[in-house]
Amino acid sequence: GENVEQHPSTLSVQEGDSAVIKCTYSDSASNYFPWYKQELGKRPQLIIDIRSNVGEKKDQRIAVTLNKTAKHFSLHITETQPEDSAVYFCTLINTGTASKLTFGTGTRLQVTL
Amino acid sequence: NAGVMQNPRHLVRRRGQEARLRCSPMKGHSHVYWYRQLPEEGLKFMVYLQKENIIDESGMPKERFSAEFPKEGPSILRIQQVVRGDSAAYFCASSRQGNEKLFFGSGTQLSVL
């Protein structure tokens, strides 16, 4: 099946700094890349997504970039706040087939005061 | 519009008993996915169902686990003769169209004594 590698596994930043999480994948047919945020004991929640025909997408303090040639995509959080502390998962899927959403291993982001 | 509903929220079983986990998708959603999450790990795909059909069960253990999504009623993930290794959080997600945005339920935390 599809593999997706996610780095780093843990990330600690000071409030106000930026955080970057990177993911790489192997299946070039993957064409939809959602990011999920999971707070402790809670459900994963979709925070932003990007499709393969777009290189970058931004929503307030969150942005995602996609490099299809290199097969990697990244999540950027600017001006981090304590409430950004959570585990973030990159995911991907090939929407052209009846396939499942594959999750990365997760990045635990800690925003310190 | 209620979100994805899972019950029970917590389930305690003794080894050898059966566990039944229920998932009601969001209104208008006919695609259901089950994922398992161990502590400090990512979400592992188990099974993808559409009404009355199993689309992909490549993540389901070969024995003791089964899933269904009947024409009427919730999707059920059934684990027979549970063992301690089955202890995990089980998340259900639904989507309107297959392979698009997934919305997750709050999960069922299964503990096997």
CSV table of C-alpha atoms in Angstrom, one decimal:
chain,number,residue,atom,x,y,z
A,1,GLY,CA,0.0,0.0,0.0
A,2,GLU,CA,0.9,3.7,-0.1
A,3,ASN,CA,3.5,4.9,2.4
A,4,VAL,CA,3.9,8.3,3.8
A,5,GLU,CA,6.8,9.5,5.9
A,6,GLN,CA,6.3,12.4,8.3
A,7,HIS,CA,9.0,14.5,10.0
A,8,PRO,CA,9.7,15.5,12.7
A,9,SER,CA,7.9,13.3,15.2
A,10,THR,CA,8.0,16.0,17.8
A,11,LEU,CA,8.4,19.7,17.5
A,12,SER,CA,8.7,22.3,20.2
A,13,VAL,CA,8.5,26.0,19.3
A,14,GLN,CA,8.0,29.2,21.3
A,15,GLU,CA,4.8,31.1,21.0
A,16,GLY,CA,4.9,33.3,18.0
A,17,ASP,CA,7.4,31.3,16.1
A,18,SER,CA,6.7,29.3,13.0
A,19,ALA,CA,6.3,25.5,12.7
A,20,VAL,CA,6.9,23.3,9.7
A,21,ILE,CA,6.0,19.7,9.3
A,22,LYS,CA,7.0,17.7,6.2
A,23,CYS,CA,5.8,14.6,4.5
A,24,THR,CA,7.0,12.5,1.6
A,25,TYR,CA,5.2,9.8,-0.3
A,26,SER,CA,5.9,7.3,-3.0
A,27,ASP,CA,2.7,6.8,-5.1
A,28,SER,CA,2.6,9.5,-7.8
A,29,ALA,CA,-1.1,8.7,-8.3
A,30,SER,CA,-1.9,10.3,-4.9
A,31,ASN,CA,-3.8,13.5,-5.7
A,32,TYR,CA,-5.5,14.8,-2.5
A,33,PHE,CA,-3.6,15.7,0.6
A,34,PRO,CA,-5.6,16.7,3.7
A,35,TRP,CA,-4.0,17.6,7.1
A,36,TYR,CA,-5.6,16.6,10.4
A,37,LYS,CA,-5.1,18.0,13.9
A,38,GLN,CA,-5.7,15.8,16.9
A,39,GLU,CA,-5.8,17.2,20.4
A,40,LEU,CA,-5.3,14.9,23.3
A,41,GLY,CA,-8.2,12.5,23.7
A,42,LYS,CA,-10.1,14.1,20.8
A,43,ARG,CA,-11.0,13.2,17.3
A,44,PRO,CA,-8.8,14.1,14.3
A,45,GLN,CA,-10.1,17.2,12.7
A,46,LEU,CA,-9.5,18.4,9.1
A,47,ILE,CA,-7.6,21.7,9.2
A,48,ILE,CA,-6.6,22.2,5.6
A,49,ASP,CA,-6.3,20.3,2.4
A,50,ILE,CA,-4.6,20.6,-1.0
A,51,ARG,CA,-5.2,19.0,-4.4
A,52,SER,CA,-2.5,17.9,-6.8
A,53,ASN,CA,-3.3,20.7,-9.3
A,54,VAL,CA,-2.4,23.3,-6.7
A,55,GLY,CA,1.1,24.1,-5.4
A,56,GLU,CA,0.1,26.1,-2.3
A,57,LYS,CA,-2.9,26.9,-0.2
A,58,LYS,CA,-3.3,29.3,2.7
A,59,ASP,CA,-5.9,29.7,5.4
A,60,GLN,CA,-5.1,32.5,7.9
A,61,ARG,CA,-2.0,31.2,9.9
A,62,ILE,CA,-1.9,27.8,8.2
A,63,ALA,CA,-0.5,27.1,4.8
A,64,VAL,CA,0.2,23.9,2.9
A,65,THR,CA,2.6,23.4,0.0
A,66,LEU,CA,2.9,20.6,-2.5
A,67,ASN,CA,5.7,19.5,-4.7
A,68,LYS,CA,4.4,16.8,-6.9
A,69,THR,CA,7.7,16.2,-8.7
A,70,ALA,CA,9.6,15.6,-5.5
A,71,LYS,CA,6.6,13.9,-3.9
A,72,HIS,CA,6.5,15.9,-0.8
A,73,PHE,CA,4.1,18.3,1.0
A,74,SER,CA,4.4,20.5,4.0
A,75,LEU,CA,2.3,22.2,6.6
A,76,HIS,CA,3.3,25.7,7.8
A,77,ILE,CA,1.9,27.3,10.9
A,78,THR,CA,2.9,30.9,11.5
A,79,GLU,CA,2.6,33.0,14.7
A,80,THR,CA,2.0,29.8,16.7
A,81,GLN,CA,-0.3,29.9,19.8
A,82,PRO,CA,-0.6,27.6,22.7
A,83,GLU,CA,-3.9,26.2,21.3
A,84,ASP,CA,-1.9,25.0,18.3
A,85,SER,CA,-0.4,22.3,20.5
A,86,ALA,CA,-1.6,19.0,19.3
A,87,VAL,CA,-0.6,16.0,17.1
A,88,TYR,CA,-0.7,16.8,13.3
A,89,PHE,CA,-1.1,14.1,10.7
A,90,CYS,CA,-0.5,14.4,7.0
A,91,THR,CA,-2.7,12.2,4.9
A,92,LEU,CA,-3.1,11.4,1.3
A,93,ILE,CA,-5.3,9.5,-1.1
A,94,ASN,CA,-5.8,8.7,-4.8
A,95,THR,CA,-9.3,9.9,-5.3
A,96,GLY,CA,-9.5,8.1,-8.7
A,97,THR,CA,-9.7,4.7,-7.0
A,98,ALA,CA,-11.7,3.2,-4.2
A,99,SER,CA,-8.8,3.6,-1.9
A,100,LYS,CA,-8.4,4.6,1.7
A,101,LEU,CA,-6.9,7.7,3.3
A,102,THR,CA,-3.4,6.9,4.5
A,103,PHE,CA,-2.0,8.6,7.6
A,104,GLY,CA,1.5,9.7,8.3
A,105,THR,CA,3.0,8.8,11.7
A,106,GLY,CA,2.1,12.2,13.2
A,107,THR,CA,4.0,15.2,14.6
A,108,ARG,CA,3.5,16.2,18.2
A,109,LEU,CA,3.7,20.0,18.3
A,110,GLN,CA,4.3,21.8,21.6
A,111,VAL,CA,4.0,25.5,21.7
A,112,THR,CA,5.6,26.9,24.8
A,113,LEU,CA,5.0,30.3,26.3
B,1,ASN,CA,-26.5,18.5,11.1
B,2,ALA,CA,-25.0,16.2,13.7
B,3,GLY,CA,-21.5,15.0,13.2
B,4,VAL,CA,-20.3,11.4,13.1
B,5,MET,CA,-21.7,9.6,16.1
B,6,GLN,CA,-19.9,6.7,17.8
B,7,ASN,CA,-21.0,4.7,20.7
B,8,PRO,CA,-20.1,3.7,23.2
B,9,ARG,CA,-17.4,6.2,24.1
B,10,HIS,CA,-15.7,3.8,26.4
B,11,LEU,CA,-16.0,0.0,26.3
B,12,VAL,CA,-14.5,-2.4,28.8
B,13,ARG,CA,-14.4,-6.1,28.0
B,14,ARG,CA,-12.7,-9.1,29.5
B,15,ARG,CA,-10.6,-11.4,27.4
B,16,GLY,CA,-12.7,-13.7,25.3
B,17,GLN,CA,-15.8,-11.5,25.2
B,18,GLU,CA,-17.2,-9.7,22.2
B,19,ALA,CA,-17.0,-6.0,21.5
B,20,ARG,CA,-19.5,-4.2,19.3
B,21,LEU,CA,-18.7,-0.6,18.2
B,22,ARG,CA,-21.3,1.5,16.5
B,23,CYS,CA,-20.9,4.4,14.1
B,24,SER,CA,-23.6,6.6,12.6
B,25,PRO,CA,-22.3,8.7,9.7
B,26,MET,CA,-23.1,12.3,9.1
B,27,LYS,CA,-26.4,12.9,7.4
B,28,GLY,CA,-26.1,12.4,3.7
B,29,HIS,CA,-22.9,10.4,4.0
B,30,SER,CA,-22.9,6.9,2.6
B,31,HIS,CA,-19.2,6.0,3.0
B,32,VAL,CA,-17.8,4.8,6.3
B,33,TYR,CA,-14.2,4.1,7.3
B,34,TRP,CA,-12.9,2.5,10.5
B,35,TYR,CA,-9.4,3.3,11.8
B,36,ARG,CA,-7.6,2.0,14.9
B,37,GLN,CA,-5.2,4.1,17.0
B,38,LEU,CA,-2.8,2.8,19.6
B,39,PRO,CA,-1.4,5.3,22.2
B,40,GLU,CA,1.2,7.6,20.7
B,41,GLU,CA,0.7,6.3,17.2
B,42,GLY,CA,-1.0,7.2,14.0
B,43,LEU,CA,-4.3,6.0,12.7
B,44,LYS,CA,-4.2,2.6,10.9
B,45,PHE,CA,-6.8,1.9,8.3
B,46,MET,CA,-9.0,-1.1,8.9
B,47,VAL,CA,-12.0,-1.1,6.6
B,48,TYR,CA,-14.0,1.0,4.1
B,49,LEU,CA,-17.7,0.4,3.6
B,50,GLN,CA,-20.4,1.8,1.5
B,51,LYS,CA,-24.1,0.9,2.2
B,52,GLU,CA,-24.3,-2.9,2.3
B,53,ASN,CA,-20.9,-3.3,0.7
B,54,ILE,CA,-17.3,-3.7,1.9
B,55,ILE,CA,-15.1,-1.8,-0.5
B,56,ASP,CA,-11.7,-2.3,1.1
B,57,GLU,CA,-10.9,-4.5,4.1
B,58,SER,CA,-7.2,-4.7,3.6
B,59,GLY,CA,-6.5,-3.4,7.1
B,60,MET,CA,-8.7,-5.8,8.9
B,61,PRO,CA,-7.1,-8.7,10.8
B,62,LYS,CA,-8.1,-12.0,9.2
B,63,GLU,CA,-9.7,-13.5,12.2
B,64,ARG,CA,-12.1,-12.2,14.9
B,65,PHE,CA,-12.8,-8.8,13.2
B,66,SER,CA,-15.8,-8.1,11.0
B,67,ALA,CA,-17.6,-5.0,9.9
B,68,GLU,CA,-20.9,-4.2,8.3
B,69,PHE,CA,-22.9,-1.2,7.2
B,70,PRO,CA,-26.5,-2.3,6.6
B,71,LYS,CA,-29.1,-0.5,4.5
B,72,GLU,CA,-30.7,0.8,7.7
B,73,GLY,CA,-28.9,1.6,10.9
B,74,PRO,CA,-25.3,2.3,11.9
B,75,SER,CA,-22.1,0.7,10.8
B,76,ILE,CA,-20.9,-2.0,13.3
B,77,LEU,CA,-17.3,-3.1,13.9
B,78,ARG,CA,-17.4,-6.4,15.7
B,79,ILE,CA,-14.5,-8.0,17.5
B,80,GLN,CA,-14.9,-11.5,18.7
B,81,GLN,CA,-13.0,-13.2,21.5
B,82,VAL,CA,-11.1,-10.0,22.4
B,83,VAL,CA,-7.5,-10.1,23.6
B,84,ARG,CA,-5.5,-7.4,25.4
B,85,GLY,CA,-3.8,-6.4,22.2
B,86,ASP,CA,-7.2,-5.2,20.9
B,87,SER,CA,-7.1,-2.4,23.4
B,88,ALA,CA,-7.1,0.8,21.4
B,89,ALA,CA,-9.1,3.8,20.2
B,90,TYR,CA,-11.3,2.9,17.3
B,91,PHE,CA,-12.3,5.9,15.1
B,92,CYS,CA,-15.0,5.9,12.5
B,93,ALA,CA,-15.1,8.5,9.7
B,94,SER,CA,-17.6,9.2,7.0
B,95,SER,CA,-17.7,11.1,3.7
B,96,ARG,CA,-20.4,12.1,1.3
B,97,GLN,CA,-18.5,10.8,-1.7
B,98,GLY,CA,-15.8,8.2,-1.5
B,99,ASN,CA,-12.2,9.2,-1.1
B,100,GLU,CA,-13.0,12.8,-0.3
B,101,LYS,CA,-13.0,14.8,3.0
B,102,LEU,CA,-13.4,12.5,5.9
B,103,PHE,CA,-15.1,13.6,9.1
B,104,PHE,CA,-14.3,11.6,12.2
B,105,GLY,CA,-16.3,10.6,15.2
B,106,SER,CA,-15.1,10.9,18.8
B,107,GLY,CA,-13.9,7.4,18.8
B,108,THR,CA,-14.5,4.4,21.1
B,109,GLN,CA,-11.8,3.6,23.6
B,110,LEU,CA,-11.8,-0.2,24.0
B,111,SER,CA,-10.1,-1.6,27.0
B,112,VAL,CA,-9.6,-5.4,27.4
B,113,LEU,CA,-8.9,-6.6,30.9
